[in-house]
mmCIF file of C-alpha atoms in Angstrom:
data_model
loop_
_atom_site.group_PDB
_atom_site.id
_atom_site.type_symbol
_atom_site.label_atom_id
_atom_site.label_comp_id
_atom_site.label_asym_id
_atom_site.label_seq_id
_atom_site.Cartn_x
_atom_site.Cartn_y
_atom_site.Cartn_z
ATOM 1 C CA UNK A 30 122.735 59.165 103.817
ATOM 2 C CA UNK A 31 124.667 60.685 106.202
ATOM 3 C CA UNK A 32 124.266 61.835 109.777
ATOM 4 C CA UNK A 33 125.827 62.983 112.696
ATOM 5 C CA UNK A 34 124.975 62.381 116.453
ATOM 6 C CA UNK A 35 126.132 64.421 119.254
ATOM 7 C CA UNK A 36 125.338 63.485 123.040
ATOM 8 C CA UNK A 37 124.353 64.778 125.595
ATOM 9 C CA UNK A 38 121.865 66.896 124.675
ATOM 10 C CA UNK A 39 122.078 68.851 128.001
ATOM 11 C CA UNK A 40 124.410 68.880 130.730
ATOM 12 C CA UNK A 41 124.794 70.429 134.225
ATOM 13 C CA UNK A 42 128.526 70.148 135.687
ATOM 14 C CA UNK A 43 130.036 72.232 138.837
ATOM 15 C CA UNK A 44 132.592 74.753 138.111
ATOM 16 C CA UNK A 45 136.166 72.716 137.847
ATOM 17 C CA UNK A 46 134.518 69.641 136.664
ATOM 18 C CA UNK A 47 136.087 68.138 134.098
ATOM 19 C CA UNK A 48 133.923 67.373 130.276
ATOM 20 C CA UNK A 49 133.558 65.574 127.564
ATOM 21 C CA UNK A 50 131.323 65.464 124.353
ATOM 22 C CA UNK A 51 131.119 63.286 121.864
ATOM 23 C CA UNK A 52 129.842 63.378 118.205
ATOM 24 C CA UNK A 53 130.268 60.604 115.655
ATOM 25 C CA UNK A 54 129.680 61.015 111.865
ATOM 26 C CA UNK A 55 127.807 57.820 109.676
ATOM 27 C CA UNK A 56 127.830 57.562 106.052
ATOM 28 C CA UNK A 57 130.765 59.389 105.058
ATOM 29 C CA UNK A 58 134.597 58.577 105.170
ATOM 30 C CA UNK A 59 137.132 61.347 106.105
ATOM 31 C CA UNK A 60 135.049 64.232 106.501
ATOM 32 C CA UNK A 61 136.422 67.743 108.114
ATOM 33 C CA UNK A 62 134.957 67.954 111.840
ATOM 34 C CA UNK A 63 134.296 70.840 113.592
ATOM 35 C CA UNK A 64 133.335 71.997 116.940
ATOM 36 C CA UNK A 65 131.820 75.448 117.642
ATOM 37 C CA UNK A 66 130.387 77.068 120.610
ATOM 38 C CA UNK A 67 127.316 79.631 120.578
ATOM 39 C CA UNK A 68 126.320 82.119 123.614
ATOM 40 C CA UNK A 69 122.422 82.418 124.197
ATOM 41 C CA UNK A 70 121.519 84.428 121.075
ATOM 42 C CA UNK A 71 124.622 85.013 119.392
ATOM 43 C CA UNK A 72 126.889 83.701 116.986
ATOM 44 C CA UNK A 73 128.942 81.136 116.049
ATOM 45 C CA UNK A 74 132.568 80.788 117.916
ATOM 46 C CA UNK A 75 134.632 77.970 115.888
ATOM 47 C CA UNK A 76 136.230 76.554 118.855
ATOM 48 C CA UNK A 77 138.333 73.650 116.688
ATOM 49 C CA UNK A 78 138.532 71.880 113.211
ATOM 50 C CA UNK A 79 140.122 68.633 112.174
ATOM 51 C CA UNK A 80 140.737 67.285 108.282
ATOM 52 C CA UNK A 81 142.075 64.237 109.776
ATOM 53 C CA UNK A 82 142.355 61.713 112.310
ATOM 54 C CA UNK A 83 144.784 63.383 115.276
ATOM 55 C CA UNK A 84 145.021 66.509 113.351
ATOM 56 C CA UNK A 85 143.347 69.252 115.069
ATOM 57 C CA UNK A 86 143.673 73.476 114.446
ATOM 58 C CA UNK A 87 142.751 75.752 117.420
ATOM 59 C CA UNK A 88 140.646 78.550 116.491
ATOM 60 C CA UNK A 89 140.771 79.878 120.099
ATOM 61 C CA UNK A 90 142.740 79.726 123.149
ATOM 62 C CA UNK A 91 141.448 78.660 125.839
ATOM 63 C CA UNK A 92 140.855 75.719 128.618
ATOM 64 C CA UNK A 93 139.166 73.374 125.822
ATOM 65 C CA UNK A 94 140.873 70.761 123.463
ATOM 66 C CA UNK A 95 139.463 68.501 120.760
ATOM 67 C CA UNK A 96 140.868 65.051 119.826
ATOM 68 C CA UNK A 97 139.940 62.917 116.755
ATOM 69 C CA UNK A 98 140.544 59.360 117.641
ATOM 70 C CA UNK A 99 138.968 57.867 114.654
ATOM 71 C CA UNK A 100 137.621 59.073 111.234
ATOM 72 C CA UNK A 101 134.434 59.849 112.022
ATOM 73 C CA UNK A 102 134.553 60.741 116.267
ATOM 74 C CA UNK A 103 135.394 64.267 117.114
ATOM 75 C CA UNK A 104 135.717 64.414 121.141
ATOM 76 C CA UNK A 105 136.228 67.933 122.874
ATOM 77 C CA UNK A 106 137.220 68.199 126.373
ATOM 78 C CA UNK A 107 138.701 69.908 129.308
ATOM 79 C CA UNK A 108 139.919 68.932 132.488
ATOM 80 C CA UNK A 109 138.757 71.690 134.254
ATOM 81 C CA UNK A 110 135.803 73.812 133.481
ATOM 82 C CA UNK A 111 134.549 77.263 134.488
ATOM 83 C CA UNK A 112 131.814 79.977 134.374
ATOM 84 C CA UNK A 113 132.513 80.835 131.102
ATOM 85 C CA UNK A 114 132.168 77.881 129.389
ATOM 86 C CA UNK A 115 128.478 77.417 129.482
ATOM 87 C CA UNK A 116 126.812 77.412 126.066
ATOM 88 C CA UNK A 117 125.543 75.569 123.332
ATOM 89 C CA UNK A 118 128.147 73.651 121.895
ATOM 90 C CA UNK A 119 127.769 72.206 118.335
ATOM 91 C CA UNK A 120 129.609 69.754 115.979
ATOM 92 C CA UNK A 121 129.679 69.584 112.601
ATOM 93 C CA UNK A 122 131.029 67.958 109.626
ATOM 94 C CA UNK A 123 131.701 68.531 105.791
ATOM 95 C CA UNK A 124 133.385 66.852 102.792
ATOM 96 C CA UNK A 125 136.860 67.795 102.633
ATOM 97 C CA UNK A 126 137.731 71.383 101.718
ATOM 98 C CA UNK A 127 137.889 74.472 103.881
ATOM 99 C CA UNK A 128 134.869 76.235 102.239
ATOM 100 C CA UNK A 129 132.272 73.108 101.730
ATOM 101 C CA UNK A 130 128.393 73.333 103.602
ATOM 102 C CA UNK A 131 128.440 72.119 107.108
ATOM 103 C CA UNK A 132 125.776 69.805 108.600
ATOM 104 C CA UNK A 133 125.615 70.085 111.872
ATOM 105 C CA UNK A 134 124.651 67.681 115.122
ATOM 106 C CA UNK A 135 121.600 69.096 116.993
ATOM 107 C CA UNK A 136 123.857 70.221 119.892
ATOM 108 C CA UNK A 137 124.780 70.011 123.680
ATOM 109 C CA UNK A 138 123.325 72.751 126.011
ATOM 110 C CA UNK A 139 126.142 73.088 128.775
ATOM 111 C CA UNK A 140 125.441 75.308 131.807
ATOM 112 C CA UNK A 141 128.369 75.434 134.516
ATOM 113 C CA UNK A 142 127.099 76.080 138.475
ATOM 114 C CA UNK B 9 141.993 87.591 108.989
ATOM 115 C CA UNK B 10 138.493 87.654 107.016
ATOM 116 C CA UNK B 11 135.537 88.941 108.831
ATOM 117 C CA UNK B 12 131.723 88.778 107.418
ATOM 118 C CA UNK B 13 129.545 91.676 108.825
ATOM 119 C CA UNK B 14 125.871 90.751 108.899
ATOM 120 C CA UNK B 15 123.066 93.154 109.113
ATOM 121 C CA UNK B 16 120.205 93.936 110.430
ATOM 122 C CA UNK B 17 121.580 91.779 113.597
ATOM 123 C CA UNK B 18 117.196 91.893 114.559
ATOM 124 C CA UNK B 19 114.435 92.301 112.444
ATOM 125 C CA UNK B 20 110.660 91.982 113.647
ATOM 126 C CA UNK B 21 108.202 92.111 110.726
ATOM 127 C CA UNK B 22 104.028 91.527 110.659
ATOM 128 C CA UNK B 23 103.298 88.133 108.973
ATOM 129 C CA UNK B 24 102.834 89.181 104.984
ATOM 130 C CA UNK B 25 105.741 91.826 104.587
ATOM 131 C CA UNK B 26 109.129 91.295 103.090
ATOM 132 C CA UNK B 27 112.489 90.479 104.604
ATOM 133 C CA UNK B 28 116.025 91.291 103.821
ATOM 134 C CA UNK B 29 119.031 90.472 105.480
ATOM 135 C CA UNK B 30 122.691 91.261 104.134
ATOM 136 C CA UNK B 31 126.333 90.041 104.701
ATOM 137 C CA UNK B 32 129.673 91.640 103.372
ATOM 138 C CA UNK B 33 132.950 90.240 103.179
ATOM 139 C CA UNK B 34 136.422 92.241 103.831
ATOM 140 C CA UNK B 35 137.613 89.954 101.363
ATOM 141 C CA UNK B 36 136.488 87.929 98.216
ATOM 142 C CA UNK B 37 134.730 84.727 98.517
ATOM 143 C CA UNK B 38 134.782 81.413 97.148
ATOM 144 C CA UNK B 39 131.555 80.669 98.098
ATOM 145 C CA UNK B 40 128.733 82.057 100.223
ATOM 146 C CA UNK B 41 126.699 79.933 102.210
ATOM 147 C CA UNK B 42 123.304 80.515 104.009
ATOM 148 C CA UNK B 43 121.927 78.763 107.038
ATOM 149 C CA UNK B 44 118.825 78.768 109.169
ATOM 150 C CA UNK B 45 118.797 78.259 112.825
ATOM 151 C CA UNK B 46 114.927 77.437 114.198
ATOM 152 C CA UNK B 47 114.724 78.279 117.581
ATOM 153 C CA UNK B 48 116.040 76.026 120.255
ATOM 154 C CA UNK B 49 117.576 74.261 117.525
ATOM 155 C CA UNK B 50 120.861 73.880 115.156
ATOM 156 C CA UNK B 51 122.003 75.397 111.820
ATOM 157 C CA UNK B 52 120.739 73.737 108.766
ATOM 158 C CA UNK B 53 122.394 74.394 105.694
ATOM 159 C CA UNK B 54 119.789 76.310 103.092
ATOM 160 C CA UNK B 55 122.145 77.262 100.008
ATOM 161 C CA UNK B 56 125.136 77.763 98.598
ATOM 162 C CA UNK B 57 126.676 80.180 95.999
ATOM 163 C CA UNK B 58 129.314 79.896 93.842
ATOM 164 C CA UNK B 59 129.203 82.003 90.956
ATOM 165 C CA UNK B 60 129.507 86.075 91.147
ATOM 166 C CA UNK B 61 126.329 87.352 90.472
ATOM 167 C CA UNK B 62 124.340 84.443 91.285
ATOM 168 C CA UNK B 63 120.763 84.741 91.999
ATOM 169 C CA UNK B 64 118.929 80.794 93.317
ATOM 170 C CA UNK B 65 115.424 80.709 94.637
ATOM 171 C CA UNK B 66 114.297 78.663 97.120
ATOM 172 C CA UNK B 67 109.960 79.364 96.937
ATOM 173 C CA UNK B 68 110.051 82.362 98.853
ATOM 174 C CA UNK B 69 113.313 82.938 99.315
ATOM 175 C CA UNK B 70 115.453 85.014 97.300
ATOM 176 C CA UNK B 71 119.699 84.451 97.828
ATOM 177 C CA UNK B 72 122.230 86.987 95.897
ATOM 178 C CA UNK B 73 125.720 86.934 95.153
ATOM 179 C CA UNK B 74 127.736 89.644 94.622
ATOM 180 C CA UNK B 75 128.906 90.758 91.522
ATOM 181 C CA UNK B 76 132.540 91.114 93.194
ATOM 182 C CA UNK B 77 131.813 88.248 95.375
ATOM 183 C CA UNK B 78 132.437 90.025 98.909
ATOM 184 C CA UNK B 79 128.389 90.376 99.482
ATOM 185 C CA UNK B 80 125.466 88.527 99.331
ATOM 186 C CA UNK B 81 121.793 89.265 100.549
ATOM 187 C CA UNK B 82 118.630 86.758 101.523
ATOM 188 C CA UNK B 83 115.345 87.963 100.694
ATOM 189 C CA UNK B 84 112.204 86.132 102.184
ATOM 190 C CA UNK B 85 109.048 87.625 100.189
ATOM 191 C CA UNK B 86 105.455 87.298 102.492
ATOM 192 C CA UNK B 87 107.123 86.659 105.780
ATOM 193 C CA UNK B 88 105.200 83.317 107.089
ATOM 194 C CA UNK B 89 105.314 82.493 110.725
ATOM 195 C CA UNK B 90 107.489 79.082 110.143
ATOM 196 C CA UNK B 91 110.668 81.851 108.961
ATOM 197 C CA UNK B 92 111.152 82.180 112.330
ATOM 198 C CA UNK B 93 114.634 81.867 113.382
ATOM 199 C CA UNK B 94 118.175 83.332 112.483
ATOM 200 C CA UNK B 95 119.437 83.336 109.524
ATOM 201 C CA UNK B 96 123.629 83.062 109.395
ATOM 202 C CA UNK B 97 125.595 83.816 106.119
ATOM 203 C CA UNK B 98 128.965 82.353 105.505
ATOM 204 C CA UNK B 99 131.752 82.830 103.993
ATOM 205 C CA UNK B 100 133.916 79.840 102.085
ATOM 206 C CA UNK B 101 138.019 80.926 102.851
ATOM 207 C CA UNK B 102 141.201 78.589 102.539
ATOM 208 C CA UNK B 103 140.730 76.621 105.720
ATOM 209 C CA UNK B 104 137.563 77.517 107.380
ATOM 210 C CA UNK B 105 133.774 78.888 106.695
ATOM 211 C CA UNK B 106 133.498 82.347 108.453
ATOM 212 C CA UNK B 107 130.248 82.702 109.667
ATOM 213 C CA UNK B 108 128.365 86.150 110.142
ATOM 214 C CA UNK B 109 126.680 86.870 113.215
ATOM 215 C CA UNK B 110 123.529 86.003 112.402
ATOM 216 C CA UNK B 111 119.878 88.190 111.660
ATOM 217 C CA UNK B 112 117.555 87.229 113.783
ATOM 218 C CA UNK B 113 113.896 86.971 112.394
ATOM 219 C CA UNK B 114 110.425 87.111 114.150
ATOM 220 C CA UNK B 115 107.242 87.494 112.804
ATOM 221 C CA UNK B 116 104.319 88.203 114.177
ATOM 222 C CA UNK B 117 100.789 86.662 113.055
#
């Protein structure tokens, strides 16, 4: 079956810090990967999405970017965070095709100082 | 581009009574999709629709696809305390799901 594991779970970093988060999928070969971010109590922002290793779409400008090194590891990152990019920050995966259910990873909790 | 309103964006209901939550489409769907979010935790995929005019049951819960498929409704009969949570629709487009904002669910015992 398959599964996807995202890490960390929680994170504290100082405003200009840089980040990273990982998520790997298992049991599946060239799935779509996506990254969203959620604000305490609202929805879902899809920050990027990838069909393919090293291709990635931007959903939303701003001081995040997403690389796809291999098939199944979706890595977002920024080299300088702020304030507003605390949140709960999800990935997700799905067989190929646009419209097809998405399983998600159980999340990273991010709060900036 | 599309956009998928969902309503009631709250709902609190006693334990035993009925709950409906709805999501329209500005444009026609390939598919709808529902998801649950517990609290604390991450979506999990419930259902999906295809078909216009589908109807699936899941126990107590009721989904609905439009007719022109640009709306679809979940329906949770004899609210329990483990429905909890919010509830997302959304909406299969070209590249990308579009997700609705979510109705959030409590009950009370």
């Amino acid at each position: 079956s398959q599964t996807i594991h995202q890490w960390p779970a929680t994170l504290v970093q100082p405003v200009g810090s840089p980040l990273s988060l990982e998520c790997t999928v298992e049991g599946t070969s060239n799935p779509n990967l996506y990254w969203y971010r959620q604000a305490a109590g609202r929805g879902l922002q899809l920050l990027f999405y990838s069909v393919g290793i090293g291709q990635i779409s931007s959903e939303v400008p701003q001081n995040l970017s997403a690389s796809r090194p291999q098939d199944r590891q979706f890595i977002l990152s920024s080299k300088k965070l702020l304030l507003s990019d605390s949140g709960f920050y999800l990935c997700a995966w799905s067989v190929l095709g646009g419209d097809q259910p998405q399983h998600f990873g159980d999340g990273t909790r991010l709060s900036i100082l | 581009g599309q956009q998928v309103m969902q309503i009631p964006q709250y709902q609190h209901v006693q334990e035993g009574e009925d709950f409906t939550t709805y999501c329209n489409s500005s444009t026609t769907l390939s598919n709808i999709q529902w998801y649950k979010q517990r609290p604390g935790g991450h979506p999990v995929f419930l259902i999906q629709l295809v078909k216009s005019g589908e109807v699936k049951k899941q126990k107590r819960l009721t989904f609905q696809f439009g007719e022109a498929k640009k709306n679809s409704s979940l329906h949770i009969t004899a609210t329990q305390t483990t429905d909890v949570g919010t509830y997302f629709c959304a909406g299969g487009g070209y590249s990308t799901l579009t997700f609705g904002k979510g109705t959030m669910l409590l009950v009370s015992p």
